């Protein structure tokens, strides 16, 4: 006699969070949970599986599973957005001809794999370029320019620049790796943001002088104290302010504003660090991707200015670790604004 405490098939299907379909011996649908009905809107109980699931691979796996064991197949849904599923078709024991279809969403997993592959390829490319340049200059100095003092001096200067570029890239890669490893551990040390801003402005005086530009800080009220890692927050402000100087107008003005946020972050008050430049601005299509690793709106200009392509990725990850938010706005011909919002300590 069956145990009345055991749930029936419908209850079991309903408890499964991912799409699940129970198929009968005649390929009719005898059960489906809400996730499956959302994925396949044409699916109807009592009707053939093929009427609701227009995927030959899934239908073939269902038939094959009746021969024993389980069958796996990949399925891609392209509407309304592309999603990738691993589908497992398993014969139900002691239920003649019935097959259970389970769908596992692999979209995020595959996207992460693509990101890792792209990251390795991009990092290799970014290192290969200055390395190839170094090798070329070394071979030239060993050959035709061996006894040319002027050429040697010029080439050594370029080689030094390329070596420093590689060092910056490696430093950024190591920093990004370290921050990602600790992203689930929010820092807890009290840090006065106004002090970090003043220190960053002082540290960038020479960069501003080289550009003939002005870097100004305006701090409203304060002190503004957040829970943070001081070195990481310094890096955020330094990176954004240095970019504002590099990509702003020559002889122009970059500014950092520290002010209370008009919108709370979470349940408490927040502070905004706003960094503005007066440069050419960034085209709208580039804005959503600016914080991707190695993404550049202008590859040539970024490299000429010593960029590694990782600066804004570092900023995004540091701000995320501090449970903050990064917003980017830009208008062509008028400049760009980067706003970091951080929760204040009570």
PDB file of C-alpha atoms in Angstrom, residues 86-256:
ATOM      1  CA  UNK A  86      21.670  21.467 -20.297  1.00  0.00           C
ATOM      2  CA  UNK A  87      18.753  19.031 -20.601  1.00  0.00           C
ATOM      3  CA  UNK A  88      18.799  15.660 -18.850  1.00  0.00           C
ATOM      4  CA  UNK A  89      16.293  13.025 -20.039  1.00  0.00           C
ATOM      5  CA  UNK A  90      15.926  10.165 -17.542  1.00  0.00           C
ATOM      6  CA  UNK A  91      13.616   7.142 -17.657  1.00  0.00           C
ATOM      7  CA  UNK A  92      11.407   7.004 -14.534  1.00  0.00           C
ATOM      8  CA  UNK A  93      11.920   3.675 -12.684  1.00  0.00           C
ATOM      9  CA  UNK A  94       8.862   1.441 -12.411  1.00  0.00           C
ATOM     10  CA  UNK A  95       6.818   3.794 -14.608  1.00  0.00           C
ATOM     11  CA  UNK A  96       6.544   2.164 -18.005  1.00  0.00           C
ATOM     12  CA  UNK A  97       7.786   4.548 -20.687  1.00  0.00           C
ATOM     13  CA  UNK A  98       7.736   7.710 -18.588  1.00  0.00           C
ATOM     14  CA  UNK A  99      10.657  10.138 -18.936  1.00  0.00           C
ATOM     15  CA  UNK A 100      11.599  13.072 -16.730  1.00  0.00           C
ATOM     16  CA  UNK A 101      13.166  16.097 -18.459  1.00  0.00           C
ATOM     17  CA  UNK A 102      15.233  18.399 -16.251  1.00  0.00           C
ATOM     18  CA  UNK A 103      16.597  21.714 -17.566  1.00  0.00           C
ATOM     19  CA  UNK A 104      19.664  23.371 -16.017  1.00  0.00           C
ATOM     20  CA  UNK A 105      20.322  26.982 -17.005  1.00  0.00           C
ATOM     21  CA  UNK A 106      23.987  27.267 -18.038  1.00  0.00           C
ATOM     22  CA  UNK A 107      23.831  30.821 -19.401  1.00  0.00           C
ATOM     23  CA  UNK A 108      25.823  32.450 -16.578  1.00  0.00           C
ATOM     24  CA  UNK A 109      28.257  29.541 -16.442  1.00  0.00           C
ATOM     25  CA  UNK A 110      29.013  29.773 -20.174  1.00  0.00           C
ATOM     26  CA  UNK A 111      29.303  33.562 -19.974  1.00  0.00           C
ATOM     27  CA  UNK A 112      31.866  33.181 -17.165  1.00  0.00           C
ATOM     28  CA  UNK A 113      33.807  30.664 -19.254  1.00  0.00           C
ATOM     29  CA  UNK A 114      33.845  33.084 -22.185  1.00  0.00           C
ATOM     30  CA  UNK A 115      35.012  35.879 -19.899  1.00  0.00           C
ATOM     31  CA  UNK A 116      37.875  33.734 -18.602  1.00  0.00           C
ATOM     32  CA  UNK A 117      38.894  32.766 -22.126  1.00  0.00           C
ATOM     33  CA  UNK A 118      38.714  36.372 -23.319  1.00  0.00           C
ATOM     34  CA  UNK A 119      40.642  37.555 -20.267  1.00  0.00           C
ATOM     35  CA  UNK A 120      43.543  35.171 -20.910  1.00  0.00           C
ATOM     36  CA  UNK A 121      43.598  36.074 -24.609  1.00  0.00           C
ATOM     37  CA  UNK A 122      43.482  39.825 -23.909  1.00  0.00           C
ATOM     38  CA  UNK A 123      46.115  39.661 -21.162  1.00  0.00           C
ATOM     39  CA  UNK A 124      48.411  37.672 -23.452  1.00  0.00           C
ATOM     40  CA  UNK A 125      47.921  40.205 -26.247  1.00  0.00           C
ATOM     41  CA  UNK A 126      48.538  43.188 -23.956  1.00  0.00           C
ATOM     42  CA  UNK A 127      51.792  41.644 -22.702  1.00  0.00           C
ATOM     43  CA  UNK A 128      52.904  40.414 -26.121  1.00  0.00           C
ATOM     44  CA  UNK A 129      52.833  43.891 -27.698  1.00  0.00           C
ATOM     45  CA  UNK A 130      55.398  45.616 -25.428  1.00  0.00           C
ATOM     46  CA  UNK A 131      57.413  42.395 -25.208  1.00  0.00           C
ATOM     47  CA  UNK A 132      57.695  42.204 -29.004  1.00  0.00           C
ATOM     48  CA  UNK A 133      58.773  45.852 -29.021  1.00  0.00           C
ATOM     49  CA  UNK A 134      61.469  45.157 -26.417  1.00  0.00           C
ATOM     50  CA  UNK A 135      62.786  42.164 -28.344  1.00  0.00           C
ATOM     51  CA  UNK A 136      62.908  44.227 -31.551  1.00  0.00           C
ATOM     52  CA  UNK A 137      64.883  47.045 -29.946  1.00  0.00           C
ATOM     53  CA  UNK A 138      67.279  44.604 -28.258  1.00  0.00           C
ATOM     54  CA  UNK A 139      67.991  42.920 -31.600  1.00  0.00           C
ATOM     55  CA  UNK A 140      68.552  46.329 -33.209  1.00  0.00           C
ATOM     56  CA  UNK A 141      70.964  47.375 -30.458  1.00  0.00           C
ATOM     57  CA  UNK A 142      72.821  44.108 -30.866  1.00  0.00           C
ATOM     58  CA  UNK A 143      73.082  44.675 -34.609  1.00  0.00           C
ATOM     59  CA  UNK A 144      72.890  47.806 -36.738  1.00  0.00           C
ATOM     60  CA  UNK A 145      72.724  50.307 -33.855  1.00  0.00           C
ATOM     61  CA  UNK A 146      75.465  48.678 -31.786  1.00  0.00           C
ATOM     62  CA  UNK A 147      77.822  51.645 -32.126  1.00  0.00           C
ATOM     63  CA  UNK A 148      75.260  54.429 -32.637  1.00  0.00           C
ATOM     64  CA  UNK A 149      75.147  56.373 -29.366  1.00  0.00           C
ATOM     65  CA  UNK A 150      72.159  58.527 -30.373  1.00  0.00           C
ATOM     66  CA  UNK A 151      70.085  55.541 -31.483  1.00  0.00           C
ATOM     67  CA  UNK A 152      71.063  53.633 -28.362  1.00  0.00           C
ATOM     68  CA  UNK A 153      69.890  56.480 -26.112  1.00  0.00           C
ATOM     69  CA  UNK A 154      66.591  56.787 -27.997  1.00  0.00           C
ATOM     70  CA  UNK A 155      65.934  53.047 -28.050  1.00  0.00           C
ATOM     71  CA  UNK A 156      66.746  52.608 -24.368  1.00  0.00           C
ATOM     72  CA  UNK A 157      64.183  55.294 -23.531  1.00  0.00           C
ATOM     73  CA  UNK A 158      61.489  53.503 -25.533  1.00  0.00           C
ATOM     74  CA  UNK A 159      62.484  50.168 -23.993  1.00  0.00           C
ATOM     75  CA  UNK A 160      62.140  51.662 -20.531  1.00  0.00           C
ATOM     76  CA  UNK A 161      58.637  52.912 -21.367  1.00  0.00           C
ATOM     77  CA  UNK A 162      57.592  49.478 -22.651  1.00  0.00           C
ATOM     78  CA  UNK A 163      59.044  47.711 -19.608  1.00  0.00           C
ATOM     79  CA  UNK A 164      57.185  50.088 -17.281  1.00  0.00           C
ATOM     80  CA  UNK A 165      53.984  49.470 -19.232  1.00  0.00           C
ATOM     81  CA  UNK A 166      54.372  45.720 -18.680  1.00  0.00           C
ATOM     82  CA  UNK A 167      55.075  46.320 -14.992  1.00  0.00           C
ATOM     83  CA  UNK A 168      51.894  48.419 -14.653  1.00  0.00           C
ATOM     84  CA  UNK A 169      49.863  45.757 -16.429  1.00  0.00           C
ATOM     85  CA  UNK A 170      51.199  42.973 -14.197  1.00  0.00           C
ATOM     86  CA  UNK A 171      50.583  45.103 -11.102  1.00  0.00           C
ATOM     87  CA  UNK A 172      46.983  45.745 -12.188  1.00  0.00           C
ATOM     88  CA  UNK A 173      46.427  42.052 -12.954  1.00  0.00           C
ATOM     89  CA  UNK A 174      47.693  41.060  -9.505  1.00  0.00           C
ATOM     90  CA  UNK A 175      45.585  43.754  -7.827  1.00  0.00           C
ATOM     91  CA  UNK A 176      42.470  42.670  -9.705  1.00  0.00           C
ATOM     92  CA  UNK A 177      43.053  39.046  -8.727  1.00  0.00           C
ATOM     93  CA  UNK A 178      43.549  39.970  -5.060  1.00  0.00           C
ATOM     94  CA  UNK A 179      40.416  42.138  -4.957  1.00  0.00           C
ATOM     95  CA  UNK A 180      38.287  39.472  -6.643  1.00  0.00           C
ATOM     96  CA  UNK A 181      39.472  36.878  -4.119  1.00  0.00           C
ATOM     97  CA  UNK A 182      38.309  39.083  -1.234  1.00  0.00           C
ATOM     98  CA  UNK A 183      35.149  40.509  -2.846  1.00  0.00           C
ATOM     99  CA  UNK A 184      32.911  38.628  -0.372  1.00  0.00           C
ATOM    100  CA  UNK A 185      34.755  40.124   2.605  1.00  0.00           C
ATOM    101  CA  UNK A 186      33.708  43.777   2.966  1.00  0.00           C
ATOM    102  CA  UNK A 187      36.355  45.877   4.760  1.00  0.00           C
ATOM    103  CA  UNK A 188      35.462  47.215   8.193  1.00  0.00           C
ATOM    104  CA  UNK A 189      38.165  49.770   9.058  1.00  0.00           C
ATOM    105  CA  UNK A 190      36.869  53.368   9.447  1.00  0.00           C
ATOM    106  CA  UNK A 191      38.301  55.570   6.679  1.00  0.00           C
ATOM    107  CA  UNK A 192      37.860  59.346   6.318  1.00  0.00           C
ATOM    108  CA  UNK A 193      37.126  59.794   2.608  1.00  0.00           C
ATOM    109  CA  UNK A 194      37.834  63.535   2.702  1.00  0.00           C
ATOM    110  CA  UNK A 195      41.388  62.802   3.856  1.00  0.00           C
ATOM    111  CA  UNK A 196      41.903  60.234   1.099  1.00  0.00           C
ATOM    112  CA  UNK A 197      40.711  62.743  -1.520  1.00  0.00           C
ATOM    113  CA  UNK A 198      43.103  65.443  -0.288  1.00  0.00           C
ATOM    114  CA  UNK A 199      45.991  62.967  -0.340  1.00  0.00           C
ATOM    115  CA  UNK A 200      45.143  61.836  -3.883  1.00  0.00           C
ATOM    116  CA  UNK A 201      44.953  65.435  -5.118  1.00  0.00           C
ATOM    117  CA  UNK A 202      48.372  66.191  -3.612  1.00  0.00           C
ATOM    118  CA  UNK A 203      49.804  63.049  -5.209  1.00  0.00           C
ATOM    119  CA  UNK A 204      48.602  64.083  -8.678  1.00  0.00           C
ATOM    120  CA  UNK A 205      49.978  67.637  -8.665  1.00  0.00           C
ATOM    121  CA  UNK A 206      52.817  66.696 -11.041  1.00  0.00           C
ATOM    122  CA  UNK A 207      50.445  64.953 -13.464  1.00  0.00           C
ATOM    123  CA  UNK A 208      48.289  68.088 -13.527  1.00  0.00           C
ATOM    124  CA  UNK A 209      51.334  70.311 -14.084  1.00  0.00           C
ATOM    125  CA  UNK A 210      52.506  68.134 -16.989  1.00  0.00           C
ATOM    126  CA  UNK A 211      49.107  68.637 -18.633  1.00  0.00           C
ATOM    127  CA  UNK A 212      48.976  72.312 -17.744  1.00  0.00           C
ATOM    128  CA  UNK A 213      45.689  71.480 -16.063  1.00  0.00           C
ATOM    129  CA  UNK A 214      44.079  72.209 -12.709  1.00  0.00           C
ATOM    130  CA  UNK A 215      42.885  69.525 -10.313  1.00  0.00           C
ATOM    131  CA  UNK A 216      40.554  70.900  -7.668  1.00  0.00           C
ATOM    132  CA  UNK A 217      38.761  69.281  -4.759  1.00  0.00           C
ATOM    133  CA  UNK A 218      35.579  70.543  -3.120  1.00  0.00           C
ATOM    134  CA  UNK A 219      34.499  68.824   0.085  1.00  0.00           C
ATOM    135  CA  UNK A 220      31.069  69.654   1.476  1.00  0.00           C
ATOM    136  CA  UNK A 221      30.890  69.300   5.234  1.00  0.00           C
ATOM    137  CA  UNK A 222      32.333  66.164   6.724  1.00  0.00           C
ATOM    138  CA  UNK A 223      34.095  64.305   8.037  1.00  0.00           C
ATOM    139  CA  UNK A 224      32.847  61.545   5.738  1.00  0.00           C
ATOM    140  CA  UNK A 225      33.705  58.207   7.291  1.00  0.00           C
ATOM    141  CA  UNK A 226      33.126  54.872   5.578  1.00  0.00           C
ATOM    142  CA  UNK A 227      34.075  51.286   6.355  1.00  0.00           C
ATOM    143  CA  UNK A 228      36.865  50.566   3.937  1.00  0.00           C
ATOM    144  CA  UNK A 229      40.367  49.680   2.888  1.00  0.00           C
ATOM    145  CA  UNK A 230      42.239  52.996   2.709  1.00  0.00           C
ATOM    146  CA  UNK A 231      44.724  51.885   0.062  1.00  0.00           C
ATOM    147  CA  UNK A 232      41.974  50.551  -2.192  1.00  0.00           C
ATOM    148  CA  UNK A 233      39.867  53.703  -1.834  1.00  0.00           C
ATOM    149  CA  UNK A 234      42.934  55.816  -2.575  1.00  0.00           C
ATOM    150  CA  UNK A 235      43.445  53.788  -5.733  1.00  0.00           C
ATOM    151  CA  UNK A 236      39.847  54.415  -6.828  1.00  0.00           C
ATOM    152  CA  UNK A 237      40.124  58.184  -6.404  1.00  0.00           C
ATOM    153  CA  UNK A 238      43.632  58.328  -7.869  1.00  0.00           C
ATOM    154  CA  UNK A 239      42.594  56.304 -10.916  1.00  0.00           C
ATOM    155  CA  UNK A 240      39.487  58.374 -11.654  1.00  0.00           C
ATOM    156  CA  UNK A 241      41.252  61.694 -11.058  1.00  0.00           C
ATOM    157  CA  UNK A 242      44.272  60.688 -13.156  1.00  0.00           C
ATOM    158  CA  UNK A 243      41.937  59.681 -15.992  1.00  0.00           C
ATOM    159  CA  UNK A 244      40.175  63.042 -15.682  1.00  0.00           C
ATOM    160  CA  UNK A 245      43.525  64.799 -16.134  1.00  0.00           C
ATOM    161  CA  UNK A 246      44.715  62.559 -18.968  1.00  0.00           C
ATOM    162  CA  UNK A 247      41.497  62.645 -20.984  1.00  0.00           C
ATOM    163  CA  UNK A 248      40.441  66.190 -20.132  1.00  0.00           C
ATOM    164  CA  UNK A 249      41.421  69.203 -22.220  1.00  0.00           C
ATOM    165  CA  UNK A 250      45.069  70.190 -22.180  1.00  0.00           C
ATOM    166  CA  UNK A 251      45.200  73.180 -19.878  1.00  0.00           C
ATOM    167  CA  UNK A 252      41.699  72.370 -18.668  1.00  0.00           C
ATOM    168  CA  UNK A 253      40.192  71.600 -15.294  1.00  0.00           C
ATOM    169  CA  UNK A 254      39.318  68.404 -13.443  1.00  0.00           C
ATOM    170  CA  UNK A 255      37.427  68.422 -10.182  1.00  0.00           C
ATOM    171  CA  UNK A 256      36.571  66.084  -7.335  1.00  0.00           C
TER     172      UNK A 256
END
